[in-house]
mmCIF file of C-alpha atoms (C1' of nucleotides) in Angstrom:
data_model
loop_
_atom_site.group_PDB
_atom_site.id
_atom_site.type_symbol
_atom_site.label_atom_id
_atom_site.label_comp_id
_atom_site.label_asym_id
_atom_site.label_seq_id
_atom_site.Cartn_x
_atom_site.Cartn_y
_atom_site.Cartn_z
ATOM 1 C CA UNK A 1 -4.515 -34.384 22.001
ATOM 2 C CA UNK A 2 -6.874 -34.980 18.854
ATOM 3 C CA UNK A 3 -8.884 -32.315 19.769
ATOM 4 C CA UNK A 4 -9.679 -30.089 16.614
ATOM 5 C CA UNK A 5 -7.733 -32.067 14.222
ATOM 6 C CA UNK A 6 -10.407 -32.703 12.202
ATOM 7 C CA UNK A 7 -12.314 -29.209 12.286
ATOM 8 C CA UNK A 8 -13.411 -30.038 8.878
ATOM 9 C CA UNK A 9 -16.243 -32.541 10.462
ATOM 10 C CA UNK A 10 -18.021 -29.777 12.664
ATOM 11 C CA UNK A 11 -21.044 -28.078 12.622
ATOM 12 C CA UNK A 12 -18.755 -25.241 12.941
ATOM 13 C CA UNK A 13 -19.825 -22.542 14.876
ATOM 14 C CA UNK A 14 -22.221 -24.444 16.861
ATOM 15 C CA UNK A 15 -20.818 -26.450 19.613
ATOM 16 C CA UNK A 16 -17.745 -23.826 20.120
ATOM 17 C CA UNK A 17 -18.672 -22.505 23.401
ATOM 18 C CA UNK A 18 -16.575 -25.041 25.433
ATOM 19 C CA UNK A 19 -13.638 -23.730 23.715
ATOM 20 C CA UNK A 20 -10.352 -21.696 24.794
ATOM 21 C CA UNK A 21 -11.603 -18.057 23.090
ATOM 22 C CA UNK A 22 -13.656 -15.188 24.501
ATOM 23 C CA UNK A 23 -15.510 -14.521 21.078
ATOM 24 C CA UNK A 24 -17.447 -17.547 21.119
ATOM 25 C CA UNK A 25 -20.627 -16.082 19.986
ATOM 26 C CA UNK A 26 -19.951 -14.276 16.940
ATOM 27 C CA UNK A 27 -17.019 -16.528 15.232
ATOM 28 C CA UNK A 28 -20.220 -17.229 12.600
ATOM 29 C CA UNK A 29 -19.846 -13.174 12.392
ATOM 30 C CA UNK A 30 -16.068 -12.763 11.375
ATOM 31 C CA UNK A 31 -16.613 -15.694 8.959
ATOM 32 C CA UNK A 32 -19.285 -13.831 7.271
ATOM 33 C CA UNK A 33 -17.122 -10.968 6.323
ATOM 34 C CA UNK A 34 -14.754 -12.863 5.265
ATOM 35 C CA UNK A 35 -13.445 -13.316 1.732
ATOM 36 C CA UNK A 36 -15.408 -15.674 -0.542
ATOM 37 C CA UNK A 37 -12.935 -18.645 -1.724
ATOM 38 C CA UNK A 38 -12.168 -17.510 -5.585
ATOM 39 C CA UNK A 39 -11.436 -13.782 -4.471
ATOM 40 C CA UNK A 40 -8.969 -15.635 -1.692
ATOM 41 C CA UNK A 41 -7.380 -17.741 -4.622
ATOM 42 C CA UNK A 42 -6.818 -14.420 -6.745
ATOM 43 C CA UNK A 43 -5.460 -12.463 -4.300
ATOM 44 C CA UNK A 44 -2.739 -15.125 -3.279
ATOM 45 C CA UNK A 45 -2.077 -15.593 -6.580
ATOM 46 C CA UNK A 46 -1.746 -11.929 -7.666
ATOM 47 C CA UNK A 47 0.940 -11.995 -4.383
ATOM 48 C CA UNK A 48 2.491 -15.121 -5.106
ATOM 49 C CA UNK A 49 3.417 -13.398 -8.559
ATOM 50 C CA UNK A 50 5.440 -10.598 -6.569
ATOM 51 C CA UNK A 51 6.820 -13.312 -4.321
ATOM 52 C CA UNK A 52 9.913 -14.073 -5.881
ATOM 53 C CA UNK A 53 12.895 -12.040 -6.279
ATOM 54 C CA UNK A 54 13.140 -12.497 -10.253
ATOM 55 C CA UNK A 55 9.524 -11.195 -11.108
ATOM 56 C CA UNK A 56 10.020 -8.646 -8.517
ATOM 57 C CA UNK A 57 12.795 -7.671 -10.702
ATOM 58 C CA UNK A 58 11.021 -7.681 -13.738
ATOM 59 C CA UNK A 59 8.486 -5.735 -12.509
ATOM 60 C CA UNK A 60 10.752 -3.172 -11.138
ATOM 61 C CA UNK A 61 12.546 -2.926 -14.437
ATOM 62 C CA UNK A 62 9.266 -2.612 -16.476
ATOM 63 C CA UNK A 63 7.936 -0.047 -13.882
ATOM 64 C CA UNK A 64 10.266 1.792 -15.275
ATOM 65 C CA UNK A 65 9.936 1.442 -19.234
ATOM 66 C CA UNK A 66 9.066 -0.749 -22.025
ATOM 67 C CA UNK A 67 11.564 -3.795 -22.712
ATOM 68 C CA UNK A 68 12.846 -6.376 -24.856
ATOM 69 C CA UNK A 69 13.823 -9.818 -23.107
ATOM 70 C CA UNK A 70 17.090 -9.291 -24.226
ATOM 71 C CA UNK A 71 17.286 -6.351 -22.121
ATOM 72 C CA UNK A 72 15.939 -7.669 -19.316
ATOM 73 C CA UNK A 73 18.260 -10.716 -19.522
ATOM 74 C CA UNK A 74 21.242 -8.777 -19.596
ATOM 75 C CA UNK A 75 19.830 -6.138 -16.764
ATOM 76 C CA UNK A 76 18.984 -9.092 -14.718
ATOM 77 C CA UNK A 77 21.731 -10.771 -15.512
ATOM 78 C CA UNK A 78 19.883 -13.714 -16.132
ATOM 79 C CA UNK A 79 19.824 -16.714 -18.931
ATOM 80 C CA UNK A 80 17.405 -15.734 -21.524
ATOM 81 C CA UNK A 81 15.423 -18.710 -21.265
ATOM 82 C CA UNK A 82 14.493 -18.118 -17.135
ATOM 83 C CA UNK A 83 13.350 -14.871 -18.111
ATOM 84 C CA UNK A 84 11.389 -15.776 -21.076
ATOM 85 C CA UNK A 85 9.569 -18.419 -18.544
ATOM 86 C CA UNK A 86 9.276 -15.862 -16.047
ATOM 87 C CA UNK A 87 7.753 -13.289 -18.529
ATOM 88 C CA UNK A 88 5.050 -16.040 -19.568
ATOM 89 C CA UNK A 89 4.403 -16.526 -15.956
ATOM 90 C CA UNK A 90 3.529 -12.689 -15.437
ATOM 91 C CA UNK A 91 1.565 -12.666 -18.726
ATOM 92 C CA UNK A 92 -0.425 -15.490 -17.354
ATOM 93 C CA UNK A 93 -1.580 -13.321 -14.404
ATOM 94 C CA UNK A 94 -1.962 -10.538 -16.989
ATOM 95 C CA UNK A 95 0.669 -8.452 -14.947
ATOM 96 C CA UNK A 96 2.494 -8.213 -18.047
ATOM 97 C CA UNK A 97 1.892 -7.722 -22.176
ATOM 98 C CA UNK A 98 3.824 -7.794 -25.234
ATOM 99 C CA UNK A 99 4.247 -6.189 -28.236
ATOM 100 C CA UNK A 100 6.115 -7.517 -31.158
ATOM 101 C CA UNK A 101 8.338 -5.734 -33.222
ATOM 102 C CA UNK A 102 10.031 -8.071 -35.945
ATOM 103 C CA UNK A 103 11.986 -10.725 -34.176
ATOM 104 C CA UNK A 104 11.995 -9.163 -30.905
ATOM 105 C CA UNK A 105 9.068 -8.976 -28.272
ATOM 106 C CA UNK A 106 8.628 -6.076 -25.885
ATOM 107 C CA UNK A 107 6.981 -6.274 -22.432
ATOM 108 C CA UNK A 108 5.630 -3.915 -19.868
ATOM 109 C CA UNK A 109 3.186 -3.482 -17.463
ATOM 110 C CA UNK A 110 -0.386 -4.389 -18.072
ATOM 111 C CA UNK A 111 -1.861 -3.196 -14.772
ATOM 112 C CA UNK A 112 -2.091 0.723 -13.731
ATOM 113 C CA UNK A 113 -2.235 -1.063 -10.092
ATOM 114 C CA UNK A 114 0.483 -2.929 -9.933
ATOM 115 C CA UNK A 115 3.104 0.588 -9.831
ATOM 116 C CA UNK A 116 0.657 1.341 -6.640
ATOM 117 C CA UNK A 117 0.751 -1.777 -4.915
ATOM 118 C CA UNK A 118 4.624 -2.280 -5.839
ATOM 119 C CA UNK A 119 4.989 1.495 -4.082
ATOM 120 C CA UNK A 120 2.734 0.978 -0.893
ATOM 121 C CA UNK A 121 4.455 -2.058 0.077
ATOM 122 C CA UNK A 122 8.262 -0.873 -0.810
ATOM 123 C CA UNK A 123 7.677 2.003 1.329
ATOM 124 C CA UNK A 124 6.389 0.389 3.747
ATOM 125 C CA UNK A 125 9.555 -2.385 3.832
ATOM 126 C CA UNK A 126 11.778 1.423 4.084
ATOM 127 C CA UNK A 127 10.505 3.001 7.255
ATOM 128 C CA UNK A 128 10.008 -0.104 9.202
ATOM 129 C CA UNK B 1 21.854 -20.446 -30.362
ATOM 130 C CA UNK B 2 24.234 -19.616 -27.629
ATOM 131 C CA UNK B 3 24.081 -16.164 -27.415
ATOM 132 C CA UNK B 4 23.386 -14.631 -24.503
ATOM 133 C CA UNK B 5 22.758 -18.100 -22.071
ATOM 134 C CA UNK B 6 25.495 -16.569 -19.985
ATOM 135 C CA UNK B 7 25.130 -13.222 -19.664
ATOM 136 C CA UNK B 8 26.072 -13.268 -16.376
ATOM 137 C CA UNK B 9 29.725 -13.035 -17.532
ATOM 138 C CA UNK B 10 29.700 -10.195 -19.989
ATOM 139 C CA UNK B 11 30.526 -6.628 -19.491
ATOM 140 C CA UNK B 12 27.382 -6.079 -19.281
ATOM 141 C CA UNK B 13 26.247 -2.314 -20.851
ATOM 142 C CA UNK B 14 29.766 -1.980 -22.482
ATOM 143 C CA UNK B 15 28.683 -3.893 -25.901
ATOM 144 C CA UNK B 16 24.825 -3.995 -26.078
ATOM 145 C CA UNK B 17 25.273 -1.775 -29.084
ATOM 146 C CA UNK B 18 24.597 -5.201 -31.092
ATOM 147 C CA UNK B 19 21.574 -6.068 -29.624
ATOM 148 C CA UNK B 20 17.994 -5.826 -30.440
ATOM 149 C CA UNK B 21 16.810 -3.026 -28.821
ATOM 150 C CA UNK B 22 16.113 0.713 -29.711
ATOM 151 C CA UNK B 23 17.282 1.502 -26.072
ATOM 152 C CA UNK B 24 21.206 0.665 -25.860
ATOM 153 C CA UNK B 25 22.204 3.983 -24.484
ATOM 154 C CA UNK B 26 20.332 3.754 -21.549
ATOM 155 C CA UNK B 27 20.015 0.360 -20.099
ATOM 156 C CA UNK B 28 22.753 1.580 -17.483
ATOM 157 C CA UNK B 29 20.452 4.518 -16.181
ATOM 158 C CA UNK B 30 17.358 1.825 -15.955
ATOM 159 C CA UNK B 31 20.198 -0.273 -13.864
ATOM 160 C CA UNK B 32 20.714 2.638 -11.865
ATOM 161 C CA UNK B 33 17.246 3.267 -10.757
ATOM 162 C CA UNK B 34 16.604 -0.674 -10.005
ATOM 163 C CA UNK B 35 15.767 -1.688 -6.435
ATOM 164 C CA UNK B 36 19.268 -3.248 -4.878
ATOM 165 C CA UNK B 37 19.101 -6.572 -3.812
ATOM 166 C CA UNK B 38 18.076 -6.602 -0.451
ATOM 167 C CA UNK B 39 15.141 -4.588 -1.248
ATOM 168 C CA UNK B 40 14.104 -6.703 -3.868
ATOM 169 C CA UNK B 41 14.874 -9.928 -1.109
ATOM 170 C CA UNK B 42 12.598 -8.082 1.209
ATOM 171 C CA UNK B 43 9.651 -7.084 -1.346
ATOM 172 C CA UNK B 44 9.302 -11.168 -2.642
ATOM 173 C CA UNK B 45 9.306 -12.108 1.026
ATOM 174 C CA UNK B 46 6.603 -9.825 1.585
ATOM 175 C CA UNK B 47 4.110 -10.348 -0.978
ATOM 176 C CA UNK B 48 5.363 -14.201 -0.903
ATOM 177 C CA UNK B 49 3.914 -14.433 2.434
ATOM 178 C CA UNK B 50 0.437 -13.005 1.152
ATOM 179 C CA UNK B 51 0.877 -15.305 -1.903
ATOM 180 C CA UNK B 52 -0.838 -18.441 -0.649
ATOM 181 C CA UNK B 53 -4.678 -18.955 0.293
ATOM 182 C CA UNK B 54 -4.093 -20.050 3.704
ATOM 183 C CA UNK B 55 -2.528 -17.071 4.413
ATOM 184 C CA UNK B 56 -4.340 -14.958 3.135
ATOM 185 C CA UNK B 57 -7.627 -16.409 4.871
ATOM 186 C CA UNK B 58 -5.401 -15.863 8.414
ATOM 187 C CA UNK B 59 -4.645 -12.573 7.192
ATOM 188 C CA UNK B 60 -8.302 -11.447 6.073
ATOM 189 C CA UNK B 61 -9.430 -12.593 9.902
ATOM 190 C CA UNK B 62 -7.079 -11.298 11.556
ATOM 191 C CA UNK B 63 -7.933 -8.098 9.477
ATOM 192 C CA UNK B 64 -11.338 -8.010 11.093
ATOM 193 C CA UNK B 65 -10.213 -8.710 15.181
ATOM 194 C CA UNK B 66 -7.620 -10.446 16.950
ATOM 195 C CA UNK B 67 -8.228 -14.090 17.249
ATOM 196 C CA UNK B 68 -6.667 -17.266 19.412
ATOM 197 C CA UNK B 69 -5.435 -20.191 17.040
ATOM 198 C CA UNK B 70 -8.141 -22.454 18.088
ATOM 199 C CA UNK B 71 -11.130 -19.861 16.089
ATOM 200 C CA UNK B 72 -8.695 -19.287 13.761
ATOM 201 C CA UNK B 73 -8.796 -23.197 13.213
ATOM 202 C CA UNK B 74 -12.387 -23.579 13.643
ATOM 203 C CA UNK B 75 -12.368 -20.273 10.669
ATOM 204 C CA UNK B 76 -10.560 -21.730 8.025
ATOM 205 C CA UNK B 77 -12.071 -24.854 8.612
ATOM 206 C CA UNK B 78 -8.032 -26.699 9.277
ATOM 207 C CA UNK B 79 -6.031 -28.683 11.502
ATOM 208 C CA UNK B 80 -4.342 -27.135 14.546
ATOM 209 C CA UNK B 81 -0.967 -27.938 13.199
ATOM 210 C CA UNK B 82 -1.425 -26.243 10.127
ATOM 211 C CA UNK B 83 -2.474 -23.203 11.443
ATOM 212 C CA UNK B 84 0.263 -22.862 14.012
ATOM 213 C CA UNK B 85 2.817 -23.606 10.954
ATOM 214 C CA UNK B 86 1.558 -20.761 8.672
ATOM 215 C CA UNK B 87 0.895 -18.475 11.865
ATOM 216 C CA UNK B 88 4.404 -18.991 12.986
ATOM 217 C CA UNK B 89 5.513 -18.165 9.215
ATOM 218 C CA UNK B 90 3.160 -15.396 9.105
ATOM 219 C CA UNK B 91 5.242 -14.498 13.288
ATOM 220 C CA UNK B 92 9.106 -14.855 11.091
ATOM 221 C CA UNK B 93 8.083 -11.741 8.604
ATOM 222 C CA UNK B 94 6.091 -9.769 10.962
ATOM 223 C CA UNK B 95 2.738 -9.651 9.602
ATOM 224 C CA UNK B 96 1.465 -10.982 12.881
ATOM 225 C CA UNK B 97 2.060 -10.920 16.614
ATOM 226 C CA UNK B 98 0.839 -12.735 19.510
ATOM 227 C CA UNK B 99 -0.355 -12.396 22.900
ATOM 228 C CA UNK B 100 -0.272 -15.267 25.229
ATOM 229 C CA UNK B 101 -3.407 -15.136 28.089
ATOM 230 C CA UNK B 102 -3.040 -18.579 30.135
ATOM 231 C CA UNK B 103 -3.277 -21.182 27.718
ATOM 232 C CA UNK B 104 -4.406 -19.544 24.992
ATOM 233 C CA UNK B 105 -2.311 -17.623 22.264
ATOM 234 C CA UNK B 106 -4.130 -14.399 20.583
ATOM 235 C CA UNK B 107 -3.021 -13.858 16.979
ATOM 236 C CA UNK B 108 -3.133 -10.093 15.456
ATOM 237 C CA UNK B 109 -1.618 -7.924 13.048
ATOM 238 C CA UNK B 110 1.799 -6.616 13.426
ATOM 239 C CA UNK B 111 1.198 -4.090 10.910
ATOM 240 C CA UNK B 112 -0.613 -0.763 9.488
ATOM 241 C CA UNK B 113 0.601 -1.622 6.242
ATOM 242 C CA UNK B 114 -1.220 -4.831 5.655
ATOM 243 C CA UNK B 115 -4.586 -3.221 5.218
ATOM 244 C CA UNK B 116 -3.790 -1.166 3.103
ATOM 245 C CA UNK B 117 -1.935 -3.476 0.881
ATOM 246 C CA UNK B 118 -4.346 -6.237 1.161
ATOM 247 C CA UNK B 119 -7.591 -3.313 -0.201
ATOM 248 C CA UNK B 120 -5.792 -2.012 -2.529
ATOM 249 C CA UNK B 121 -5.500 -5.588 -3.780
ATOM 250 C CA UNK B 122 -8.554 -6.707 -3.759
ATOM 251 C CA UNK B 123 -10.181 -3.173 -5.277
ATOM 252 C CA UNK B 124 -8.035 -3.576 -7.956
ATOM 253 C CA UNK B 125 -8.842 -7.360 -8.378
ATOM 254 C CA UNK B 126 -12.455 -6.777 -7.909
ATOM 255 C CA UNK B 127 -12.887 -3.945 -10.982
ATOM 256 C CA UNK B 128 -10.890 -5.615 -13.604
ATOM 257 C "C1'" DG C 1 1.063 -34.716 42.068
ATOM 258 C "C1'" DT C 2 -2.096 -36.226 37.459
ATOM 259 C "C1'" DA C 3 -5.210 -35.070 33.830
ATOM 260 C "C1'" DT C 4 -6.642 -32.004 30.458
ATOM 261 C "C1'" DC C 5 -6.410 -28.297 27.373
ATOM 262 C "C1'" DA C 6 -4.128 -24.896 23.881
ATOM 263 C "C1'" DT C 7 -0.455 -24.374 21.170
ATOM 264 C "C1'" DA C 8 4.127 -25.473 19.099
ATOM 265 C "C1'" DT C 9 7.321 -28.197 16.674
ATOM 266 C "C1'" DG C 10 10.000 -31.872 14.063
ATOM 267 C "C1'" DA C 11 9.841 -35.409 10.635
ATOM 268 C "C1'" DG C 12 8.008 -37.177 6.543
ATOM 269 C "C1'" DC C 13 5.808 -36.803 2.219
ATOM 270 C "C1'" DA C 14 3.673 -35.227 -1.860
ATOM 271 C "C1'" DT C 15 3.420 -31.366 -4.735
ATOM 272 C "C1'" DA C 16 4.997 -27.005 -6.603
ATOM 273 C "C1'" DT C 17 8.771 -23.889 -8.236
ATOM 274 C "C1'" DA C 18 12.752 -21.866 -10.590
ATOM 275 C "C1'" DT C 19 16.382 -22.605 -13.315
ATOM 276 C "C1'" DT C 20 19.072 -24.891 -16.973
ATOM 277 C "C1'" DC C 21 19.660 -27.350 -21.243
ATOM 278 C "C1'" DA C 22 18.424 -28.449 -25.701
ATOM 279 C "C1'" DT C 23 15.610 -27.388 -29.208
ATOM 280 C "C1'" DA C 24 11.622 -25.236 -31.664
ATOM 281 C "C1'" DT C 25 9.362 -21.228 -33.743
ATOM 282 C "C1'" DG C 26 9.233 -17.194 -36.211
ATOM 283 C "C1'" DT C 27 11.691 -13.110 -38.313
ATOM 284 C "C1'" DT C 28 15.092 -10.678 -40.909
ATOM 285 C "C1'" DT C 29 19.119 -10.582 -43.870
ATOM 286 C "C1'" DT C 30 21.910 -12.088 -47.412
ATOM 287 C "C1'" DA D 1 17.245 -20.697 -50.524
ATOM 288 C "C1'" DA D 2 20.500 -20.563 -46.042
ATOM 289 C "C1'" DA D 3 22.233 -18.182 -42.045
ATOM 290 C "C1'" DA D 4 21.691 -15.421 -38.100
ATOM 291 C "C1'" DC D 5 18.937 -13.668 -34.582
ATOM 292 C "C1'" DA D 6 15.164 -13.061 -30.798
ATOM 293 C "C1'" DT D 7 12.168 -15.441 -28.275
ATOM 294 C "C1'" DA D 8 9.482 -19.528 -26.679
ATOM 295 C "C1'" DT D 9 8.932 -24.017 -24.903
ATOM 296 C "C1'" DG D 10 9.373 -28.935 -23.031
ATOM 297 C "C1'" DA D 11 11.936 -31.945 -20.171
ATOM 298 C "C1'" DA D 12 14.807 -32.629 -16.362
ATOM 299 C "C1'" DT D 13 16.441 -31.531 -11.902
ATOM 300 C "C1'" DA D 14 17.181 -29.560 -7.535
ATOM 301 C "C1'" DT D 15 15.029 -27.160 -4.059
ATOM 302 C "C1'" DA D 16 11.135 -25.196 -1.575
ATOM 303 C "C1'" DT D 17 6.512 -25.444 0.247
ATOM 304 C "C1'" DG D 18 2.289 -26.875 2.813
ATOM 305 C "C1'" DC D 19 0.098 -30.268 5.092
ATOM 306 C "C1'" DT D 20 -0.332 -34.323 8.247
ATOM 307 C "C1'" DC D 21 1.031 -37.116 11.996
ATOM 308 C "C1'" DA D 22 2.985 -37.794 16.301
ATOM 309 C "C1'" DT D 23 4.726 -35.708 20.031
ATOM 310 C "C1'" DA D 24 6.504 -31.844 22.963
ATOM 311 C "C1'" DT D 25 5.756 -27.762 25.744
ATOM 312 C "C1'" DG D 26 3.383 -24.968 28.878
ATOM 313 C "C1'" DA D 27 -0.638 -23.734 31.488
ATOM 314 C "C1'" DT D 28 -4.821 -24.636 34.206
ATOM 315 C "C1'" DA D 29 -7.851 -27.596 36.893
ATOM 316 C "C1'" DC D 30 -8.570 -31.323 39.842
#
DNA sequence: GTATCATATGAGCATATATTCATATGTTTT
DNA sequence: AAAACATATGAATATATGCTCATATGATAC
């Protein structure tokens, strides 16, 4: 019990050869090549935006073409107002612009990416 | 006001000739090409499990080598607990699998895909 | 057997999220 | 000007999430 609870505290790295693993030595190695902490935090985030079944929605329905949030409401069948909030949260994570026409605002996608990313991982979920 | 709060009960398609948009004809053939629903359930749950630091730190190690939950404690510099929580989450969609070898449990990727994903991510997130 | 180690798990808690409701903003029409 | 329309936003609420703590499980060593 207790035992690494508090990893945090360590010299890390330095007193792990009376542990469980066979890699001992080059642990410092892996962490090296590992992702510094603000490209971690964007890449979660970038996912996290895809991680719920509205924006993948949205997405999916821009992919396609250009459109209003009216449109999108009524294709999502959704309340105006969740996709409105939904629409700021992709435009936050620059996913997503808009262009205003009058009184009504149209979105679509602000990243050549995300179409590959969106593909990649939907074929993937297919032949699995 | 009002409007179109509950879209969810309209015909939906039938009497969008009112609306906003330049694209009435058509929102039925966007409809058409939209991912059903438990594609779009299975994309969120995959990105949603790359959409959180943590996880994405397990996932980037794992990317380089198979590793036993103790290193990947020591790695990300957490508890035990909290590792085994987001490796078991990580177990539920299939990102990861494990090996058991006496007392000690060997995490790894359960999947091609990930890599490939996860670059193509961080490229993109890199040159923008 | 007991002790120790590596991992897993359930409960609790604090924070984050997604939606709804009511209302605000900004635009066009009359 | 007022009315109607398209979208945006803040507050409230219900649910989900991630971590910690304590403890359980399962394996090895003594």
């Amino acid at each position: 019990m207790e035992q690494l609870e508090k990893a945090v505290e360590q010299p890390l790295l330095e007193e792990c050869e009376a542990s469980c693993h066979g890699t001992e030595a080059d642990l410092r190695t892996i962490r090296a090549q590992m992702l510094d902490e603000p490209s971690i935090a964007e890449m979660a985030e970038w996912f996290k935006a895809l991680g719920d079944p509205t924006r993948v929605k949205l997405i999916g329905a821009l992919l396609q073409q250009e459109l209003c949030v009216h449109d999108l409401s009524v294709l999502l069948e959704m309340g105006q107002s969740a996709v409105s909030h939904q629409l700021r949260y992709l435009r936050n994570v620059r996913m997503v612009k808009r262009r205003k026409v009058g009184k009504t605002v149209y979105y679509s996608l602000d990243d050549a990416h995300i179409a590959e990313i969106f593909h990649v991982t939907y074929e993937h979920l297919k032949h699995k």
